[in-house]
Tab-separated table of C-alpha atoms in Angstrom:
chain	number	residue	atom	x	y	z
A	1	MET	CA	67.083	54.906	-198.797
A	2	LEU	CA	65.000	55.548	-195.707
A	3	GLY	CA	67.584	55.841	-192.911
A	4	SER	CA	69.002	52.830	-191.144
A	5	ALA	CA	66.647	50.691	-189.099
A	6	THR	CA	66.234	51.824	-185.533
A	7	ALA	CA	66.182	49.408	-182.611
A	8	HIS	CA	63.227	49.657	-180.226
A	9	ALA	CA	62.066	47.698	-177.223
A	10	ASN	CA	60.783	44.348	-178.421
A	11	PRO	CA	56.966	44.506	-178.352
A	12	VAL	CA	56.539	40.762	-178.878
A	13	ARG	CA	57.427	37.592	-177.043
A	14	THR	CA	58.684	34.444	-178.731
A	15	GLU	CA	57.666	30.859	-178.147
A	16	VAL	CA	60.034	28.065	-179.170
A	17	LEU	CA	58.011	25.453	-181.045
A	18	ALA	CA	60.904	23.256	-182.191
A	19	GLN	CA	64.685	23.201	-182.079
A	20	GLY	CA	67.535	20.983	-183.178
A	21	LEU	CA	66.896	21.855	-186.832
A	22	GLU	CA	70.109	22.021	-188.853
A	23	HIS	CA	70.179	25.264	-190.832
A	24	PRO	CA	66.447	25.289	-191.621
A	25	TRP	CA	65.564	27.304	-194.714
A	26	ALA	CA	61.793	27.389	-195.202
A	27	LEU	CA	58.539	26.378	-193.584
A	28	ALA	CA	55.031	25.705	-194.833
A	29	PHE	CA	51.798	24.974	-192.978
A	30	ILE	CA	49.861	21.771	-193.550
A	31	ASP	CA	46.875	20.199	-191.812
A	32	GLY	CA	46.317	19.566	-188.127
A	33	GLY	CA	48.639	22.321	-186.956
A	34	GLN	CA	51.609	20.577	-188.543
A	35	MET	CA	54.388	22.313	-190.482
A	36	LEU	CA	56.910	21.225	-193.073
A	37	VAL	CA	60.459	22.508	-192.609
A	38	THR	CA	63.357	22.198	-195.053
A	39	GLU	CA	66.949	21.838	-193.875
A	40	ARG	CA	69.626	23.091	-196.233
A	41	ALA	CA	71.543	19.811	-195.957
A	42	GLY	CA	68.792	18.146	-198.005
A	43	ARG	CA	66.227	17.038	-195.453
A	44	LEU	CA	62.488	17.669	-195.236
A	45	ARG	CA	60.843	17.237	-191.840
A	46	VAL	CA	57.379	17.502	-190.316
A	47	VAL	CA	57.033	19.510	-187.122
A	48	GLN	CA	53.998	18.390	-185.129
A	49	ALA	CA	51.725	20.866	-183.378
A	50	ASP	CA	53.369	19.872	-180.071
A	51	GLY	CA	56.871	20.568	-181.446
A	52	ARG	CA	57.973	17.009	-182.125
A	53	VAL	CA	60.236	16.832	-185.192
A	54	SER	CA	59.924	13.870	-187.547
A	55	ALA	CA	62.682	11.870	-189.145
A	56	PRO	CA	63.604	13.094	-192.648
A	57	LEU	CA	60.909	12.305	-195.192
A	58	PRO	CA	61.999	10.013	-198.038
A	59	GLY	CA	61.321	10.721	-201.689
A	60	LEU	CA	63.444	13.788	-202.435
A	61	PRO	CA	65.503	13.925	-205.637
A	62	GLU	CA	69.299	14.117	-205.620
A	63	ILE	CA	70.430	17.420	-204.135
A	64	ASP	CA	73.860	19.028	-204.548
A	65	GLU	CA	74.241	20.279	-200.985
A	66	GLY	CA	77.174	22.554	-200.167
A	67	GLY	CA	77.938	26.212	-199.618
A	68	GLN	CA	74.675	28.105	-200.051
A	69	GLY	CA	73.093	25.229	-201.944
A	70	GLY	CA	70.840	22.448	-200.757
A	71	LEU	CA	67.131	21.992	-200.124
A	72	LEU	CA	65.843	25.543	-199.969
A	73	ASP	CA	62.347	27.008	-200.364
A	74	LEU	CA	59.023	25.205	-199.999
A	75	ILE	CA	55.376	26.212	-200.389
A	76	THR	CA	52.088	24.330	-200.408
A	77	ASP	CA	49.656	24.588	-203.295
A	78	SER	CA	46.684	26.893	-202.767
A	79	ALA	CA	44.477	23.773	-202.992
A	80	PHE	CA	46.702	21.677	-200.718
A	81	ALA	CA	43.766	20.585	-198.555
A	82	SER	CA	42.364	18.642	-201.495
A	83	ASN	CA	45.419	17.792	-203.645
A	84	ARG	CA	48.281	17.639	-201.066
A	85	THR	CA	50.585	19.227	-203.640
A	86	LEU	CA	53.682	21.133	-202.664
A	87	TYR	CA	56.494	22.879	-204.542
A	88	PHE	CA	60.119	23.041	-203.501
A	89	CYS	CA	63.337	24.346	-205.004
A	90	PHE	CA	66.838	23.020	-204.539
A	91	SER	CA	70.332	22.959	-206.012
A	92	GLU	CA	70.241	20.251	-208.648
A	93	PRO	CA	73.490	18.599	-209.776
A	94	ALA	CA	74.325	18.310	-213.455
A	95	PRO	CA	73.758	14.751	-214.722
A	96	ALA	CA	77.470	14.246	-215.432
A	97	GLY	CA	78.708	16.258	-212.464
A	98	GLY	CA	80.708	19.447	-212.640
A	99	GLY	CA	77.935	21.915	-212.006
A	100	ASN	CA	74.532	22.661	-210.556
A	101	SER	CA	71.629	25.066	-210.789
A	102	THR	CA	68.397	25.932	-209.044
A	103	ALA	CA	65.512	23.610	-209.881
A	104	LEU	CA	61.809	23.774	-209.037
A	105	ALA	CA	59.840	20.590	-208.378
A	106	SER	CA	56.260	19.646	-207.623
A	107	ALA	CA	55.366	16.698	-205.390
A	108	ARG	CA	52.578	15.192	-203.329
A	109	LEU	CA	52.738	14.754	-199.574
A	110	ALA	CA	51.494	11.298	-198.636
A	111	ALA	CA	48.269	11.112	-196.652
A	112	ASP	CA	50.175	10.044	-193.529
A	113	ALA	CA	52.738	12.863	-194.042
A	114	ARG	CA	55.603	10.364	-193.871
A	115	ARG	CA	57.005	10.667	-197.396
A	116	ILE	CA	56.700	12.669	-200.575
A	117	GLU	CA	55.561	11.113	-203.825
A	118	GLN	CA	55.177	11.899	-207.523
A	119	VAL	CA	58.176	14.237	-207.574
A	120	ARG	CA	58.531	16.041	-210.878
A	121	VAL	CA	61.051	18.748	-211.755
A	122	ILE	CA	59.061	21.399	-213.616
A	123	PHE	CA	61.797	24.011	-214.145
A	124	ARG	CA	65.602	23.979	-214.314
A	125	GLN	CA	67.797	27.080	-214.289
A	126	SER	CA	70.051	27.103	-217.328
A	127	PRO	CA	72.967	26.847	-217.734
A	128	LYS	CA	74.339	24.827	-214.853
A	129	VAL	CA	77.671	26.124	-213.556
A	130	GLY	CA	80.269	25.107	-210.998
A	131	SER	CA	79.295	27.351	-208.101
A	132	ARG	CA	78.175	27.042	-204.477
A	133	HIS	CA	76.699	30.526	-204.339
A	134	HIS	CA	73.672	32.665	-205.245
A	135	PHE	CA	70.903	30.185	-205.890
A	136	GLY	CA	68.085	32.628	-205.090
A	137	CYS	CA	65.282	30.070	-204.724
A	138	ARG	CA	62.118	31.647	-203.314
A	139	ILE	CA	58.747	30.507	-204.653
A	140	VAL	CA	55.458	32.418	-204.766
A	141	GLU	CA	52.116	31.227	-206.078
A	142	ALA	CA	50.166	34.150	-207.539
A	143	PRO	CA	46.369	34.336	-207.193
A	144	ASP	CA	46.030	33.183	-210.815
A	145	GLY	CA	47.872	29.955	-209.952
A	146	HIS	CA	51.130	30.710	-211.759
A	147	LEU	CA	54.434	30.205	-209.947
A	148	PHE	CA	57.221	32.740	-209.574
A	149	LEU	CA	60.763	31.600	-208.771
A	150	THR	CA	63.713	33.854	-207.927
A	151	LEU	CA	67.092	32.902	-209.390
A	152	GLY	CA	70.522	34.117	-208.328
A	153	ASP	CA	73.346	35.164	-210.641
A	154	ARG	CA	75.572	32.303	-209.336
A	155	PHE	CA	78.176	34.887	-208.197
A	156	SER	CA	80.731	34.110	-210.900
A	157	ARG	CA	78.248	34.868	-213.686
A	158	MET	CA	76.927	38.241	-212.558
A	159	ASP	CA	77.084	39.759	-216.049
A	160	ASP	CA	74.548	37.132	-217.154
A	161	ALA	CA	71.934	39.033	-215.161
A	162	GLN	CA	71.809	41.566	-218.033
A	163	THR	CA	71.392	39.056	-220.872
A	164	LEU	CA	68.204	37.202	-221.704
A	165	ASP	CA	69.550	33.920	-223.096
A	166	ASN	CA	70.073	32.416	-219.620
A	167	HIS	CA	68.312	32.213	-216.259
A	168	HIS	CA	71.032	33.774	-214.081
A	169	GLY	CA	69.900	36.772	-212.047
A	170	LYS	CA	66.267	36.453	-213.122
A	171	VAL	CA	62.751	35.995	-211.829
A	172	VAL	CA	60.839	33.427	-213.875
A	173	ARG	CA	57.123	32.699	-214.120
A	174	VAL	CA	55.766	29.289	-215.066
A	175	ALA	CA	52.524	27.349	-214.863
A	176	LYS	CA	52.235	24.544	-212.347
A	177	ASP	CA	53.157	21.986	-214.982
A	178	GLY	CA	56.261	23.986	-215.940
A	179	SER	CA	54.856	25.362	-219.167
A	180	VAL	CA	55.303	29.020	-220.113
A	181	PRO	CA	52.263	31.277	-219.720
A	182	ARG	CA	51.397	32.933	-223.016
A	183	ASP	CA	51.262	36.384	-221.433
A	184	ASN	CA	54.823	36.306	-220.079
A	185	PRO	CA	56.546	39.555	-221.138
A	186	LEU	CA	59.283	38.017	-223.321
A	187	VAL	CA	57.227	35.417	-225.176
A	188	GLY	CA	58.084	35.738	-228.885
A	189	ARG	CA	61.115	37.983	-228.318
A	190	ALA	CA	64.102	36.738	-230.318
A	191	GLY	CA	67.024	35.546	-228.209
A	192	ALA	CA	65.081	35.710	-224.923
A	193	LEU	CA	64.011	32.800	-222.745
A	194	PRO	CA	60.217	32.985	-222.458
A	195	GLU	CA	60.113	31.990	-218.768
A	196	ILE	CA	61.785	35.271	-217.771
A	197	TRP	CA	59.569	37.762	-215.930
A	198	SER	CA	62.274	40.253	-214.890
A	199	TRP	CA	66.058	40.480	-214.840
A	200	GLY	CA	69.005	42.362	-213.358
A	201	HIS	CA	68.837	40.607	-209.980
A	202	ARG	CA	71.744	39.378	-207.859
A	203	ASN	CA	70.556	36.847	-205.264
A	204	PRO	CA	66.895	37.281	-204.266
A	205	GLN	CA	66.124	35.208	-201.165
A	206	GLY	CA	62.809	36.745	-200.186
A	207	ALA	CA	59.564	36.975	-202.155
A	208	ALA	CA	55.910	37.594	-201.351
A	209	TRP	CA	52.699	38.516	-203.135
A	210	GLY	CA	51.865	42.085	-202.213
A	211	PRO	CA	48.515	43.560	-201.218
A	212	ASP	CA	48.845	45.721	-204.360
A	213	GLY	CA	48.568	42.605	-206.550
A	214	GLN	CA	52.247	42.540	-207.528
A	215	LEU	CA	55.255	40.398	-206.676
A	216	TRP	CA	57.675	41.902	-204.140
A	217	ILE	CA	61.196	40.583	-203.602
A	218	HIS	CA	64.341	41.567	-201.804
A	219	ASP	CA	67.825	41.032	-203.136
A	220	HIS	CA	71.220	40.581	-201.509
A	221	GLY	CA	73.603	43.349	-202.474
A	222	PRO	CA	77.368	42.788	-202.507
A	223	ARG	CA	78.869	44.950	-199.730
A	224	GLY	CA	75.918	47.244	-199.122
A	225	GLY	CA	73.009	47.755	-201.449
A	226	ASP	CA	70.555	45.077	-200.331
A	227	GLU	CA	67.342	45.981	-202.158
A	228	LEU	CA	63.581	45.812	-201.768
A	229	ASN	CA	61.838	45.730	-205.148
A	230	ARG	CA	58.322	45.579	-206.499
A	231	VAL	CA	58.799	43.318	-209.508
A	232	LEU	CA	56.918	44.232	-212.670
A	233	PRO	CA	56.878	42.222	-215.924
A	234	GLY	CA	59.636	42.874	-218.438
A	235	ARG	CA	61.587	45.241	-216.185
A	236	ASN	CA	65.348	45.420	-215.684
A	237	TYR	CA	66.433	45.889	-212.051
A	238	GLY	CA	69.955	46.852	-212.962
A	239	TRP	CA	72.438	44.418	-211.428
A	240	PRO	CA	75.423	44.644	-211.969
A	241	VAL	CA	75.258	47.860	-214.022
A	242	ILE	CA	73.709	49.867	-211.188
A	243	THR	CA	74.032	49.102	-207.493
A	244	HIS	CA	74.224	50.872	-204.158
A	245	GLY	CA	76.924	48.430	-203.029
A	246	VAL	CA	80.612	47.848	-203.701
A	247	ASN	CA	82.809	44.781	-204.088
A	248	TYR	CA	83.707	42.945	-200.887
A	249	ILE	CA	87.213	44.431	-201.045
A	250	GLY	CA	85.740	47.930	-201.253
A	251	THR	CA	86.262	48.642	-204.959
A	252	ARG	CA	83.482	49.908	-207.167
A	253	ILE	CA	81.375	47.598	-209.311
A	254	GLY	CA	81.436	48.491	-213.013
A	255	GLU	CA	81.193	52.241	-213.401
A	256	GLY	CA	80.147	52.629	-209.789
A	257	ILE	CA	76.781	54.172	-210.712
A	258	THR	CA	73.447	53.870	-208.908
A	259	GLU	CA	71.022	54.702	-211.710
A	260	ARG	CA	70.641	54.474	-215.467
A	261	ALA	CA	67.741	55.080	-217.813
A	262	GLY	CA	65.678	51.949	-218.414
A	263	MET	CA	66.695	50.357	-215.102
A	264	GLU	CA	64.444	50.258	-212.043
A	265	GLN	CA	65.279	51.826	-208.708
A	266	PRO	CA	64.616	49.868	-205.492
A	267	LEU	CA	61.840	50.932	-203.156
A	268	LEU	CA	64.443	50.774	-200.404
A	269	HIS	CA	68.062	49.762	-200.019
A	270	TRP	CA	70.032	48.789	-196.956
A	271	THR	CA	73.600	50.037	-196.676
A	272	PRO	CA	75.332	48.590	-194.745
A	273	SER	CA	73.847	45.227	-195.647
A	274	ILE	CA	71.472	43.321	-193.391
A	275	ALA	CA	71.619	40.182	-195.617
A	276	PRO	CA	67.833	39.760	-195.990
A	277	SER	CA	66.165	36.356	-196.216
A	278	GLY	CA	62.504	35.421	-196.069
A	279	MET	CA	59.672	37.916	-196.334
A	280	ALA	CA	55.974	38.059	-195.497
A	281	PHE	CA	53.165	40.604	-195.503
A	282	LEU	CA	51.084	40.429	-192.338
A	283	ARG	CA	47.402	40.382	-193.209
A	284	SER	CA	45.916	39.669	-189.784
A	285	GLN	CA	45.218	42.013	-186.882
A	286	ARG	CA	46.576	39.634	-184.249
A	287	TYR	CA	49.265	42.156	-183.265
A	288	GLY	CA	46.978	45.179	-183.494
A	289	PRO	CA	46.002	47.446	-186.394
A	290	GLN	CA	49.399	49.175	-186.560
A	291	TRP	CA	51.051	45.970	-187.743
A	292	GLN	CA	48.386	44.910	-190.231
A	293	GLY	CA	49.703	45.276	-193.784
A	294	ASN	CA	53.316	45.641	-192.623
A	295	LEU	CA	56.112	43.771	-194.373
A	296	PHE	CA	58.414	41.552	-192.299
A	297	VAL	CA	61.934	40.651	-193.470
A	298	GLY	CA	64.430	38.281	-191.862
A	299	ALA	CA	68.022	39.463	-191.516
A	300	LEU	CA	70.944	37.042	-191.524
A	301	ARG	CA	73.901	39.353	-191.015
A	302	GLY	CA	71.731	41.754	-189.032
A	303	GLN	CA	70.367	38.961	-186.787
A	304	HIS	CA	66.919	40.485	-186.426
A	305	LEU	CA	63.423	40.522	-187.855
A	306	LEU	CA	62.711	43.813	-189.593
A	307	ARG	CA	59.232	45.351	-189.604
A	308	LEU	CA	58.593	47.746	-192.491
A	309	GLN	CA	55.683	50.172	-192.255
A	310	LEU	CA	54.210	50.999	-195.654
A	311	GLU	CA	52.080	53.693	-197.197
A	312	GLY	CA	51.202	52.133	-200.534
A	313	THR	CA	54.571	51.194	-202.013
A	314	ARG	CA	56.516	53.675	-199.891
A	315	VAL	CA	58.411	52.505	-196.813
A	316	VAL	CA	57.776	55.051	-194.056
A	317	GLY	CA	59.287	53.298	-191.062
A	318	GLN	CA	61.519	50.432	-189.969
A	319	GLN	CA	61.716	48.619	-186.648
A	320	ARG	CA	64.097	45.871	-185.582
A	321	LEU	CA	62.610	42.966	-183.650
A	322	LEU	CA	64.111	39.863	-181.996
A	323	GLU	CA	67.591	41.352	-181.713
A	324	GLY	CA	67.968	39.690	-178.317
A	325	LEU	CA	67.942	36.256	-179.948
A	326	GLN	CA	71.295	36.935	-181.616
A	327	GLN	CA	70.435	34.432	-184.316
A	328	ARG	CA	70.253	34.630	-188.095
A	329	ILE	CA	66.635	34.873	-189.247
A	330	ARG	CA	66.238	32.779	-192.407
A	331	ASP	CA	62.467	32.691	-192.995
A	332	VAL	CA	59.294	34.387	-191.817
A	333	ARG	CA	55.710	33.331	-192.598
A	334	GLU	CA	52.217	34.229	-191.450
A	335	GLY	CA	50.459	31.144	-190.131
A	336	PRO	CA	46.819	30.111	-190.517
A	337	ASP	CA	46.259	31.531	-187.034
A	338	GLY	CA	47.388	34.984	-188.177
A	339	LEU	CA	50.598	34.856	-186.126
A	340	LEU	CA	54.154	35.178	-187.412
A	341	TYR	CA	56.546	32.226	-187.448
A	342	VAL	CA	60.302	32.461	-188.005
A	343	LEU	CA	63.179	30.058	-188.594
A	344	THR	CA	66.676	30.726	-187.288
A	345	ASP	CA	69.528	29.675	-189.573
A	346	GLU	CA	71.809	28.006	-187.080
A	347	ARG	CA	73.327	24.570	-186.570
A	348	ASN	CA	70.780	24.224	-183.760
A	349	GLY	CA	68.078	26.141	-185.598
A	350	GLN	CA	64.760	26.999	-184.017
A	351	LEU	CA	61.180	27.390	-185.146
A	352	LEU	CA	59.648	30.288	-183.237
A	353	ARG	CA	56.186	31.765	-182.965
A	354	LEU	CA	55.753	35.458	-182.190
A	355	LEU	CA	53.126	36.105	-179.540
A	356	PRO	CA	51.200	39.375	-179.408
A	357	PRO	CA	52.163	41.714	-176.536
């Protein structure tokens, strides 16, 4: 671990673009300066360039909203300008009730941006269980067009994260039609689900494609031990066998060890926990060259935006931003204008833009 994050004077100003959003979870940029925002309660809205918030868009599938579940992450396809395709993940109820799991769907945003159409579920986490916790649910499109989806261990099934016959505590990789890419690391391995890219995760709620050409995620620890990981194919990230955290009541988890042969170590861990959510690499120079290439992470429990300075894959500095807001930061994205946008996870949630100093 690199020391705890240090608070500094806030070098940026914030501009409120929209408010009155109920526990917003993710945002994506569309045409004309508009943005799509998901609300955990199961609503998808358009935020106009002038901050006006639309009524909920019709067309979503049934969503099992409750606890940590609901309508969660959302991204637009890399060719959105021509195909108007988007991908979203949500907690999907079992057909007969009595359980749910994370599901990934594709859809098309209507030309007038007033509804979504052609919804198709392309991946379902299996098995469904009766839980309101640990859905994971961050989506990344890689440059080759394949989709990565993070999946939580569902809290009550944490040991599943170490077995390969289920999707709990995994990162999966699928094609845009839901099929399994032939070069996935577990294709052809007996007893293993071929969608799996990596395993041994707890509840990853941040993911981004790194400048090094690899997937990066962060993962909620239990009490302590939030992790930042660079996710490589076919690797085991250890949960719950190794962890830098403890149970919520203070007891050790398993043998209480932090490393074991064959299990990956995090690039960084946060103890005490910051409860990370949302993550973005800043590629622009809008905030000056010192911020270009930095990694930005929202903090729920920590109520700040964390700036991580990197040298390759090594974190060499941390800086807390937006502490004065005293709001939970759920998502952070770089916009088409090269500026950072954040969502606050509150009953009266806000969409904010960070202005250069």
